[in-house]
XYZ file of C-alpha atoms in Angstrom:
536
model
C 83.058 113.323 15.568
C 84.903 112.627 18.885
C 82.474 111.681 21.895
C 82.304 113.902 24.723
C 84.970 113.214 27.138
C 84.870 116.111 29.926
C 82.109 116.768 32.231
C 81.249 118.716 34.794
C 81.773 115.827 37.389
C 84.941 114.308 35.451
C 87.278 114.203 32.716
C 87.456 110.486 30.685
C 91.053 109.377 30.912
C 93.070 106.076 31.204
C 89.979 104.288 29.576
C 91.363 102.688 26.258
C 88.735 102.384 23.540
C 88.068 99.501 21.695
C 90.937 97.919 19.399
C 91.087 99.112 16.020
C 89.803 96.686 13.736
C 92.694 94.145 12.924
C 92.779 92.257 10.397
C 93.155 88.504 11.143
C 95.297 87.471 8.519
C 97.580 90.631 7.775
C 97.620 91.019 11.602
C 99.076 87.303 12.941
C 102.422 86.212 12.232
C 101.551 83.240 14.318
C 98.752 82.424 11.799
C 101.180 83.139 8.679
C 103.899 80.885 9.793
C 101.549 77.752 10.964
C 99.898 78.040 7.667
C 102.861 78.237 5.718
C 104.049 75.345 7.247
C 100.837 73.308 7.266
C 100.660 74.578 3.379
C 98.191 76.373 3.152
C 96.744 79.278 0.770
C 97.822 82.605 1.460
C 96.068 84.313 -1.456
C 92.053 82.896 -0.392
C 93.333 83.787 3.455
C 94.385 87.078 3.148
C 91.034 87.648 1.113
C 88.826 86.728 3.728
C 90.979 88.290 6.187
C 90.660 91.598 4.949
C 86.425 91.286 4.197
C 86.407 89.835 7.880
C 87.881 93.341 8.964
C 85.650 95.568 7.138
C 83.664 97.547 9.719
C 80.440 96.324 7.988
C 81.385 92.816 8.838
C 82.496 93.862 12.216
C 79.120 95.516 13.037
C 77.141 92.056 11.498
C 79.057 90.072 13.856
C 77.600 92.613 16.869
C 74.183 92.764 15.552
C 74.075 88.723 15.068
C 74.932 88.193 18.377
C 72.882 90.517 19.538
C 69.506 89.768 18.092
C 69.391 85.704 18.482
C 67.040 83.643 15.807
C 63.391 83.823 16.438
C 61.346 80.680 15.498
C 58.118 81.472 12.977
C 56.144 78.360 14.097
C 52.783 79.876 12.343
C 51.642 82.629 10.088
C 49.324 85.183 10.552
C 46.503 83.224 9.500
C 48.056 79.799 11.809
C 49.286 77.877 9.102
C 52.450 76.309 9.520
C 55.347 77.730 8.880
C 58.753 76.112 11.630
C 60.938 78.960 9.969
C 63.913 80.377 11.299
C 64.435 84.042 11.172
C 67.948 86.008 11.742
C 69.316 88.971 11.839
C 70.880 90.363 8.018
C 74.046 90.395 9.994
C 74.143 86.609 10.338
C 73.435 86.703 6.212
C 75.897 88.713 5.575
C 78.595 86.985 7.397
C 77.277 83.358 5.949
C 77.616 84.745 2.051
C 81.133 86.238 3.057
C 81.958 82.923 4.412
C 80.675 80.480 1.759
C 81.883 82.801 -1.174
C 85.809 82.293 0.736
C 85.176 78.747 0.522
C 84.750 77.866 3.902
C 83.360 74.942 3.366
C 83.730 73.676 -0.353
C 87.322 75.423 -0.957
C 88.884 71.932 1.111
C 87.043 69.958 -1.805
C 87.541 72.060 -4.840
C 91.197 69.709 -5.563
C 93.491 72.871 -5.086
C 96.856 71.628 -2.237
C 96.395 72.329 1.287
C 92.389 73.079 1.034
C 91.731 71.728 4.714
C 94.821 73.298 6.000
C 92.799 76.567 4.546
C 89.774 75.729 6.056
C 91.573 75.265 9.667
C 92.749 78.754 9.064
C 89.489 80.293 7.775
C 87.479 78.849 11.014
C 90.429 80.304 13.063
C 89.717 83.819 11.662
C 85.974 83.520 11.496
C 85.339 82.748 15.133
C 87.092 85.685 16.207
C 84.719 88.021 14.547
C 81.336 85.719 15.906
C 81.507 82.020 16.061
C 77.593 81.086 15.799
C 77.531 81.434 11.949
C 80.651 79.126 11.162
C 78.279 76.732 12.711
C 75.995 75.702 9.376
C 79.349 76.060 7.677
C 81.129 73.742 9.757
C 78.685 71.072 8.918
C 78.441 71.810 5.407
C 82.331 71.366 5.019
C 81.912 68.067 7.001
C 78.831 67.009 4.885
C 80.575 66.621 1.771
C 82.621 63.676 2.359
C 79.810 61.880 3.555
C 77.832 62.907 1.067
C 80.428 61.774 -1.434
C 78.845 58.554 -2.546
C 74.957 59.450 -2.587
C 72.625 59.018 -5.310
C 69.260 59.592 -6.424
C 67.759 62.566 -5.216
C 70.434 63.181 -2.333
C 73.003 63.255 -5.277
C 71.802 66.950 -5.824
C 72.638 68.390 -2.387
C 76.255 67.188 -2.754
C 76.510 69.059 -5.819
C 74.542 72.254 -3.975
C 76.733 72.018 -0.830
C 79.738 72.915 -2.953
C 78.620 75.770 -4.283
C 80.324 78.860 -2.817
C 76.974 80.788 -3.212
C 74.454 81.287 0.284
C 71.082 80.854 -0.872
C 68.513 81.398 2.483
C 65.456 81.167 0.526
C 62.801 79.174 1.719
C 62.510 76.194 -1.295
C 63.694 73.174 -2.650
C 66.873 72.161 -3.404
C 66.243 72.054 -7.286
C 65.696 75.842 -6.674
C 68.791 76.551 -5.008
C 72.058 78.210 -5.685
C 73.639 76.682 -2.763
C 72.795 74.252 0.249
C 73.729 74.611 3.889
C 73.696 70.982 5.600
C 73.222 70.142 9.806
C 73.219 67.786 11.780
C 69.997 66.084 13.656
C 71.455 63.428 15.738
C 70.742 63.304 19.297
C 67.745 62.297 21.519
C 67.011 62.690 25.038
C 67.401 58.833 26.097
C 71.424 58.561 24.586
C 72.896 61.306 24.655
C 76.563 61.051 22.858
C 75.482 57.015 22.839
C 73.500 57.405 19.083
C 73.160 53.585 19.986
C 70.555 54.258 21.619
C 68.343 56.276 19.369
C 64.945 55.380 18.687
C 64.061 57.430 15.611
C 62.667 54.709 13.323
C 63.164 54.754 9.592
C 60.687 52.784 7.031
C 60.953 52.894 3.277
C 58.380 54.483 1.066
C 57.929 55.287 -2.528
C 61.899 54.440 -3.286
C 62.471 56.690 -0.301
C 62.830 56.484 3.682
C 59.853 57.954 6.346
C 61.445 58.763 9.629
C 59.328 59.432 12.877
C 61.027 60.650 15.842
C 62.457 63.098 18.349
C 65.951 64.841 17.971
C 66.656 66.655 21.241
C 69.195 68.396 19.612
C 69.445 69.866 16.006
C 72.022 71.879 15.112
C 70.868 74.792 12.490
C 67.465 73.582 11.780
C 66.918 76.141 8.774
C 69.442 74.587 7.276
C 68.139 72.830 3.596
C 69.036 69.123 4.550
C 70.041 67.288 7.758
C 72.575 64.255 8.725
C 70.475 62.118 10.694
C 70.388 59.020 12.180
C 67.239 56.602 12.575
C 66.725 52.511 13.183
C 66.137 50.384 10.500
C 65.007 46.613 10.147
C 68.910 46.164 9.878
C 70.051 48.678 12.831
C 71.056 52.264 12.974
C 71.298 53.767 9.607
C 72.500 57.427 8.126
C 70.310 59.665 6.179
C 69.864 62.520 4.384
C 66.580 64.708 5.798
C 65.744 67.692 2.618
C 63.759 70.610 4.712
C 62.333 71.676 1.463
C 60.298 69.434 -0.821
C 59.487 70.047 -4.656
C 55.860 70.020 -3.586
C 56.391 71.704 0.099
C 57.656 71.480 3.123
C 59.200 68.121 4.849
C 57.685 66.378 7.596
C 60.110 68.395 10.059
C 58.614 70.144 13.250
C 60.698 72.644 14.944
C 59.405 72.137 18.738
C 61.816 75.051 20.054
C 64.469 77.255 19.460
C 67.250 76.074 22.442
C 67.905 78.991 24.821
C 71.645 78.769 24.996
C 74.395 79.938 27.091
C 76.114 81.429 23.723
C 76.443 80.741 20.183
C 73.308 83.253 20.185
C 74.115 84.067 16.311
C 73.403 80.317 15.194
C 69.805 78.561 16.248
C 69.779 75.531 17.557
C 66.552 73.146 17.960
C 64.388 70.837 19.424
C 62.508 68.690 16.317
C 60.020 66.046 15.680
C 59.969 64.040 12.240
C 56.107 63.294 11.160
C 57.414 60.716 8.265
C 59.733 63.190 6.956
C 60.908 62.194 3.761
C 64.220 60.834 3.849
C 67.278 59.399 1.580
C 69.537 56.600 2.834
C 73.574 57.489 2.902
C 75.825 53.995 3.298
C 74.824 51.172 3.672
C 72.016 50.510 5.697
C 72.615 49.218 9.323
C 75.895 50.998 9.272
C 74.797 54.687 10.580
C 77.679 55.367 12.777
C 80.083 54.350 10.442
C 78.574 56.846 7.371
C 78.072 59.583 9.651
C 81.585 59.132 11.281
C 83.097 60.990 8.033
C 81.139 64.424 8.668
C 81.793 63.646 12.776
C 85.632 63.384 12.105
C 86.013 66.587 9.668
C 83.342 68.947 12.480
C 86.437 67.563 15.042
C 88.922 70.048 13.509
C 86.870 72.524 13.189
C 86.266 72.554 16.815
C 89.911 72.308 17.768
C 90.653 75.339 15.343
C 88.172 77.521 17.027
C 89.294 77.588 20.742
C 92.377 79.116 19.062
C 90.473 81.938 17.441
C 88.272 82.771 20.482
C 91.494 82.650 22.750
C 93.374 85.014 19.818
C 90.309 87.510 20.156
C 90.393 87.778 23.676
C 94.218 88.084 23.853
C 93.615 91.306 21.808
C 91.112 92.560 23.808
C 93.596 92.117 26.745
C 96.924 93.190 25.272
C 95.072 96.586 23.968
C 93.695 97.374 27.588
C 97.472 96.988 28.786
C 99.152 99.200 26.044
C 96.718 101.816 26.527
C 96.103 101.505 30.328
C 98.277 103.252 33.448
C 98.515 102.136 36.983
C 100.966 102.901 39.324
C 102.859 105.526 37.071
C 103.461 103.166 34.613
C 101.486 101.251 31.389
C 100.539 97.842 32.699
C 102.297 96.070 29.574
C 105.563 97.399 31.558
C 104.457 95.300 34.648
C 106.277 92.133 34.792
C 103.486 90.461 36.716
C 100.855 91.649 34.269
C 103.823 90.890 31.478
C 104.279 86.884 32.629
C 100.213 86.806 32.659
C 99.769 87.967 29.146
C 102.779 85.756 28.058
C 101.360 82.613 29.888
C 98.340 83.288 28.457
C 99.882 84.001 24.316
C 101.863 80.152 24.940
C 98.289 78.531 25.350
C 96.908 80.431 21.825
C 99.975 79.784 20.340
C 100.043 75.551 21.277
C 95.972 75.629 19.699
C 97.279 77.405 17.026
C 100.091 75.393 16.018
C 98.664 71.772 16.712
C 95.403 72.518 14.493
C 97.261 73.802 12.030
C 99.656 70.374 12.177
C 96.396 68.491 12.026
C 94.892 69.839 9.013
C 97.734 69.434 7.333
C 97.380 65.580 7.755
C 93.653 66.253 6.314
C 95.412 67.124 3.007
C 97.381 64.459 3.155
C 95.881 60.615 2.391
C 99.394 59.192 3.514
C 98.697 60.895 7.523
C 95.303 59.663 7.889
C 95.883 57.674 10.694
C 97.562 60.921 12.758
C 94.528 62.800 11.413
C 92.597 60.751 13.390
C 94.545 60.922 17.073
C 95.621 64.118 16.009
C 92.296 65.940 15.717
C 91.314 64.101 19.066
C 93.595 64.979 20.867
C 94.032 68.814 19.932
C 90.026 68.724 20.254
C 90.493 67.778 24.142
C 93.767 69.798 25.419
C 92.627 73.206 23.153
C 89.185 73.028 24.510
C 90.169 73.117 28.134
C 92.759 75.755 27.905
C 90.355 78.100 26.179
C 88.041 78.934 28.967
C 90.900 79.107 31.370
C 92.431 81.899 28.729
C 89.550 83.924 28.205
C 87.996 83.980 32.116
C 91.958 85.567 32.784
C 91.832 88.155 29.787
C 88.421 89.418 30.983
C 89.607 89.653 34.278
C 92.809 92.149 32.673
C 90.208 94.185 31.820
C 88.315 94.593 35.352
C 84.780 95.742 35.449
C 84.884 96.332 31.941
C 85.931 92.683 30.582
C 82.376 91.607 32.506
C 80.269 94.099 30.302
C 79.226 93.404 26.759
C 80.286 96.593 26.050
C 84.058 94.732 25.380
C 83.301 91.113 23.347
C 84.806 89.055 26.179
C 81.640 88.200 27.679
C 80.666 86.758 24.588
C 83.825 84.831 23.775
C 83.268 83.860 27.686
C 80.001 82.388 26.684
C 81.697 81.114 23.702
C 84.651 79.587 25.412
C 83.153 75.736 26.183
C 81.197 75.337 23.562
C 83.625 73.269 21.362
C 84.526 71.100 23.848
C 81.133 70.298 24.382
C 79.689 69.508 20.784
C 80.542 66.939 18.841
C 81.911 64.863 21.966
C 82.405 66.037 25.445
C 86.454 65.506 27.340
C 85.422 61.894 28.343
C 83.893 60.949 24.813
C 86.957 62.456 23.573
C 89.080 60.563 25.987
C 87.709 56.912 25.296
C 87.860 57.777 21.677
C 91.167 58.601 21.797
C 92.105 54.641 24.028
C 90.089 53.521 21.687
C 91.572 54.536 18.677
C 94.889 53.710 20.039
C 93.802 50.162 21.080
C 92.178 49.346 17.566
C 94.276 51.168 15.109
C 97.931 50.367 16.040
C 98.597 52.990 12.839
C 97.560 55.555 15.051
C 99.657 54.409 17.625
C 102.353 54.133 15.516
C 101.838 57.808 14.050
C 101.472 59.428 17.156
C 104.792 58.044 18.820
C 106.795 59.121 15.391
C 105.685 62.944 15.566
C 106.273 63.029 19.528
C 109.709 61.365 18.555
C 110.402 63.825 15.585
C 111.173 66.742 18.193
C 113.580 64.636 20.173
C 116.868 66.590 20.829
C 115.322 70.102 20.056
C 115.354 70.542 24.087
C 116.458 69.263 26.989
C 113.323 69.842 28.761
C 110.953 67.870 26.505
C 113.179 64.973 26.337
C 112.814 64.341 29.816
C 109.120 64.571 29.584
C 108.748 62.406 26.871
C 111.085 60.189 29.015
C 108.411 60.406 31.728
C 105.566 60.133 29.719
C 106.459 56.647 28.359
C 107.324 55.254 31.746
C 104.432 55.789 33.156
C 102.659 54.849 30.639
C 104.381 52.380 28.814
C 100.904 50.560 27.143
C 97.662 52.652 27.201
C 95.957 53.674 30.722
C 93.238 52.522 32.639
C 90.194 54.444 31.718
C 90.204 56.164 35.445
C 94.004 58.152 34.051
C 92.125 58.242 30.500
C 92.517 62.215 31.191
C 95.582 62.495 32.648
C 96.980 60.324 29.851
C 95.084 62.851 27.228
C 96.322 65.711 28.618
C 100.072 64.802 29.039
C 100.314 63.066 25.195
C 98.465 66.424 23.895
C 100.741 68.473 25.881
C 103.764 66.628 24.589
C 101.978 66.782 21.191
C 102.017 70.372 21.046
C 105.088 71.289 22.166
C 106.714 69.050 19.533
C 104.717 70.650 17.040
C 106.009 74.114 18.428
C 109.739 72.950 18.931
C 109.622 72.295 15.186
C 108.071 74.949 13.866
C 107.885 78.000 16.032
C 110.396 80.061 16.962
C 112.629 79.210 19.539
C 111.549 81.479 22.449
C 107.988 80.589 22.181
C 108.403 76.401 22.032
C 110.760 76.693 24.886
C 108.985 78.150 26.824
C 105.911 76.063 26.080
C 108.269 73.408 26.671
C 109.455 74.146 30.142
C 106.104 75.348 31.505
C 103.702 72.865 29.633
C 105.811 69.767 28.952
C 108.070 69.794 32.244
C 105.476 71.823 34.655
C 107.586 74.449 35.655
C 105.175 76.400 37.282
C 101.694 76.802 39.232
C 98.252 75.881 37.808
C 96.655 79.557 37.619
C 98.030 81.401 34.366
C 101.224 83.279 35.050
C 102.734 81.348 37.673
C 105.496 80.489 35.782
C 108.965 81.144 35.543
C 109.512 84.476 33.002
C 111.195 83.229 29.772
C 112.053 85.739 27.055
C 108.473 87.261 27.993
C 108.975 89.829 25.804
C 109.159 88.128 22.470
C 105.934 86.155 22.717
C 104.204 89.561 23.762
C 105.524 91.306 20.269
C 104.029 88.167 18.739
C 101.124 89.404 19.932
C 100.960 92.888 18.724
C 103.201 91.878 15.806
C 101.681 91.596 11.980
């Protein structure tokens, strides 16, 4: 039944209701074409695209978000419990998630699995990011799980299972695993150096006792963690569950967080938690480093998705809105902002997808690893920018959760924050470049590999290697970043995109034509990257 729409005051017109639900796959030629060309699975894609449009999914991603995690530190009687409650939504969209193969389908041997696993986190952070979360870091588990024996042999196996399993028991019990990540402390920070969590064997095992400031889905069934050893920082495996109980794991606090509300995050204590070593021991950083490098494209895919969900927001308002006796998609200022704004999601888009192709690929795994960097930095500074200017489209109403772009506001820095902020990105990045001249090496053939396509990046790339013609001090460490992502993307685009969309990138992105405030540019064949919007 319609909702009332004339009172006695006023009649309800101009006001656009929300988008129909759109279906992220069917619904994105963008997403279609990057995929194709990353080669990717259409048939597991446009599954999960359509279940991610069902309106029972789209009403668990509102009632996730909406009703945060509560922590069940004690029962009724005060025994212990450090339980994590949420909302069925969250469920639901975890066993819809898991069953696509979010995060075994990349390990299951089939061609392109991680470019389909760039493409599922794309989708699934449009409808709420907080659950890919646990799934993020199961994905990124697995290969650093890959050698493990004894009993952390048997989450390996569990963490490939497509099935969610949220029950409260041990892993023997289980039809699936969920793995996180319990790495930092309050003294280091991103330097895991630092960490004083100490490990000591026991019983053919590990006991850990420590603090972890932050722990990253702490109902999950095991945890990555780091801890000190007689022979220096060492990786292990931390089960929540044990066959006769629970671990020595103490939630202190649920973190009360700007967004992600869906997904918990915590404050814990190990009490001599039982724990399994991964690697060798001594060599933490470099065992954990496989699960760090693989949760790195998964948070340059997302900015894309959150960006693509607030672009729709934003380019609905316009088609349905009037001002001054005419729609505002017909106003060429409103027209160059949108535009501006669709060359941004289309760059995030593009380069993530060109990086998880390299995943697939054992031959690009040196541009895998500047690649992911690299889109990591330039996508996760752009997306704020995006989503601040498509809530402002909508006025008043983009600044009430009645719309979703406060939450993809809230959203918006999270990626660029976790897993290693724009200056741990940016030394990473010299670093890499200074230590692995394969990287080097890979990174100056795909910026070369668009030469000729247009006049504009040419000169860039020109520019680019004058000024810097070896790597940067670490004071231009961001301006260097920046430009070589820039330059990254658009070659990507001018490639692979059609032509109006990577020029256009490439004269307002690679050569600057333009101001620093979206839409301040130059209008370039405005109106096909606005059909890509709308377009399925």
């Amino acid at each position: 039944m319609r909702p009332q729409d004339r009172f006695d005051t006023h009649e309800v017109t101009n006001q656009p209701g929300p988008p129909p639900l759109r279906d992220a796959w069917a619904g994105d030629v963008a997403l279609r074409e990057a995929v194709d060309a990353a080669g990717g699975q259409a048939g597991p894609l446009a599954e999960y695209g359509a279940a991610l449009a069902s309106p029972e999914l789209a009403e668990a991603g509102r009632a996730a978000e909406a009703n945060p995690p509560q922590h069940l530190a004690f029962d009724r009687a005060g025994r212990r419990l450090d339980e994590v409650r949420f909302d069925p939504g969250y469920h639901a969209l975890m066993r819809t998630g898991l069953a696509a193969g979010y995060a075994a389908l990349p390990w299951e041997g089939a061609a392109g699995g991680h470019a389909t696993h760039a493409a599922m986190v794309y989708m699934a952070s449009q409808r709420e990011a907080g659950h890919c979360c646990p799934m993020t870091m199961t994905y990124a588990a697995i290969p650093a799980l890959a050698g493990a024996t004894g009993p952390a042999a048997a989450f390996r196996d569990k963490a490939m299972s497509r099935a969610y399993d949220p029950a409260v028991a041990p892993v023997a019990a289980k039809a699936g695993v969920t793995i996180g990540m319990a790495m930092t402390e309050k003294q280091g920070g991103s330097d895991v150096r630092a960490n004083a969590t100490r490990a000591e064997p026991a019983d053919g095992a590990w006991r850990l006792t420590g603090h972890k400031w932050f722990c990253s889905a702490p109902m999950s069934d095991a945890f990555l963690t780091l801890a000190q050893t007689g022979a220096g920082l060492s990786c292990f495996l931390v089960p929540r569950w044990l066959e006769d109980g629970r671990n020595g794991i103490v939630i202190e606090r649920l973190k009360a967080k700007l967004g992600n509300r869906a997904n918990a995050s915590a404050e814990i204590t190990y009490h001599g938690a039982e724990a399994y070593l991964l690697g060798e021991d001594g060599q933490g950083v470099r065992t954990i480093l496989a699960m760090v490098h693989h949760t790195r494209l998964d948070t340059a895919m997302a900015p894309a998705g959150l960006m693509q969900a607030a672009l729709i927001e934003a380019h609905h308002w316009c088609a349905g809105r009037r001002t001054f006796q005419k729609r505002l998609i017909d106003q060429p200022l409103m027209r160059a902002v949108l535009a501006d704004l669709a060359l941004d999601r289309e760059g995030a888009l593009a380069l993530g997808m060109r990086v998880a192709q390299a995943f697939d690929d054992p031959a690009q795994t040196a541009f895998a690893r500047i690649g992911v960097a690299l889109a990591k930095f330039l996508s996760n500074k752009r997306c704020p920018v995006v989503v601040a200017e498509a809530m402002e489209v909508l006025g008043g109403m983009g600044y009430v959760d009645d719309t979703p772009l406060p939450m993809l506001y809230r959203e918006a820095p999270l990626n660029g924050i976790w897993e290693g902020s724009g200056n741990v990105i940016c030394l990473d990045i010299l670093r890499t470049l200074a230590r692995v001249p394969e990287a080097g090496e890979a990174l100056r053939a795909e910026l070369a590999a668009a030469r000729g396509e247009n006049r504009h990046y040419d000169a860039a790339l020109a520019d680019f290697a004058a000024r810097w013609p070896g790597l940067p001090s670490e004071a231009e460490g961001r301006w260097f970043c920046e430009r070589a992502a820039t330059l990254l993307t658009a070659s990507v685009l001018l490639r692979r995109a059609p032509a109006a969309v990577s020029d256009a990138y490439a004269v307002t992105r690679a050569a600057g034509e333009g101001g620093r405030v979206p839409g301040a540019t130059a209008a370039r064949e405005v109106g096909v990257v606005l059909d890509r919007m709308a377009a399925g």
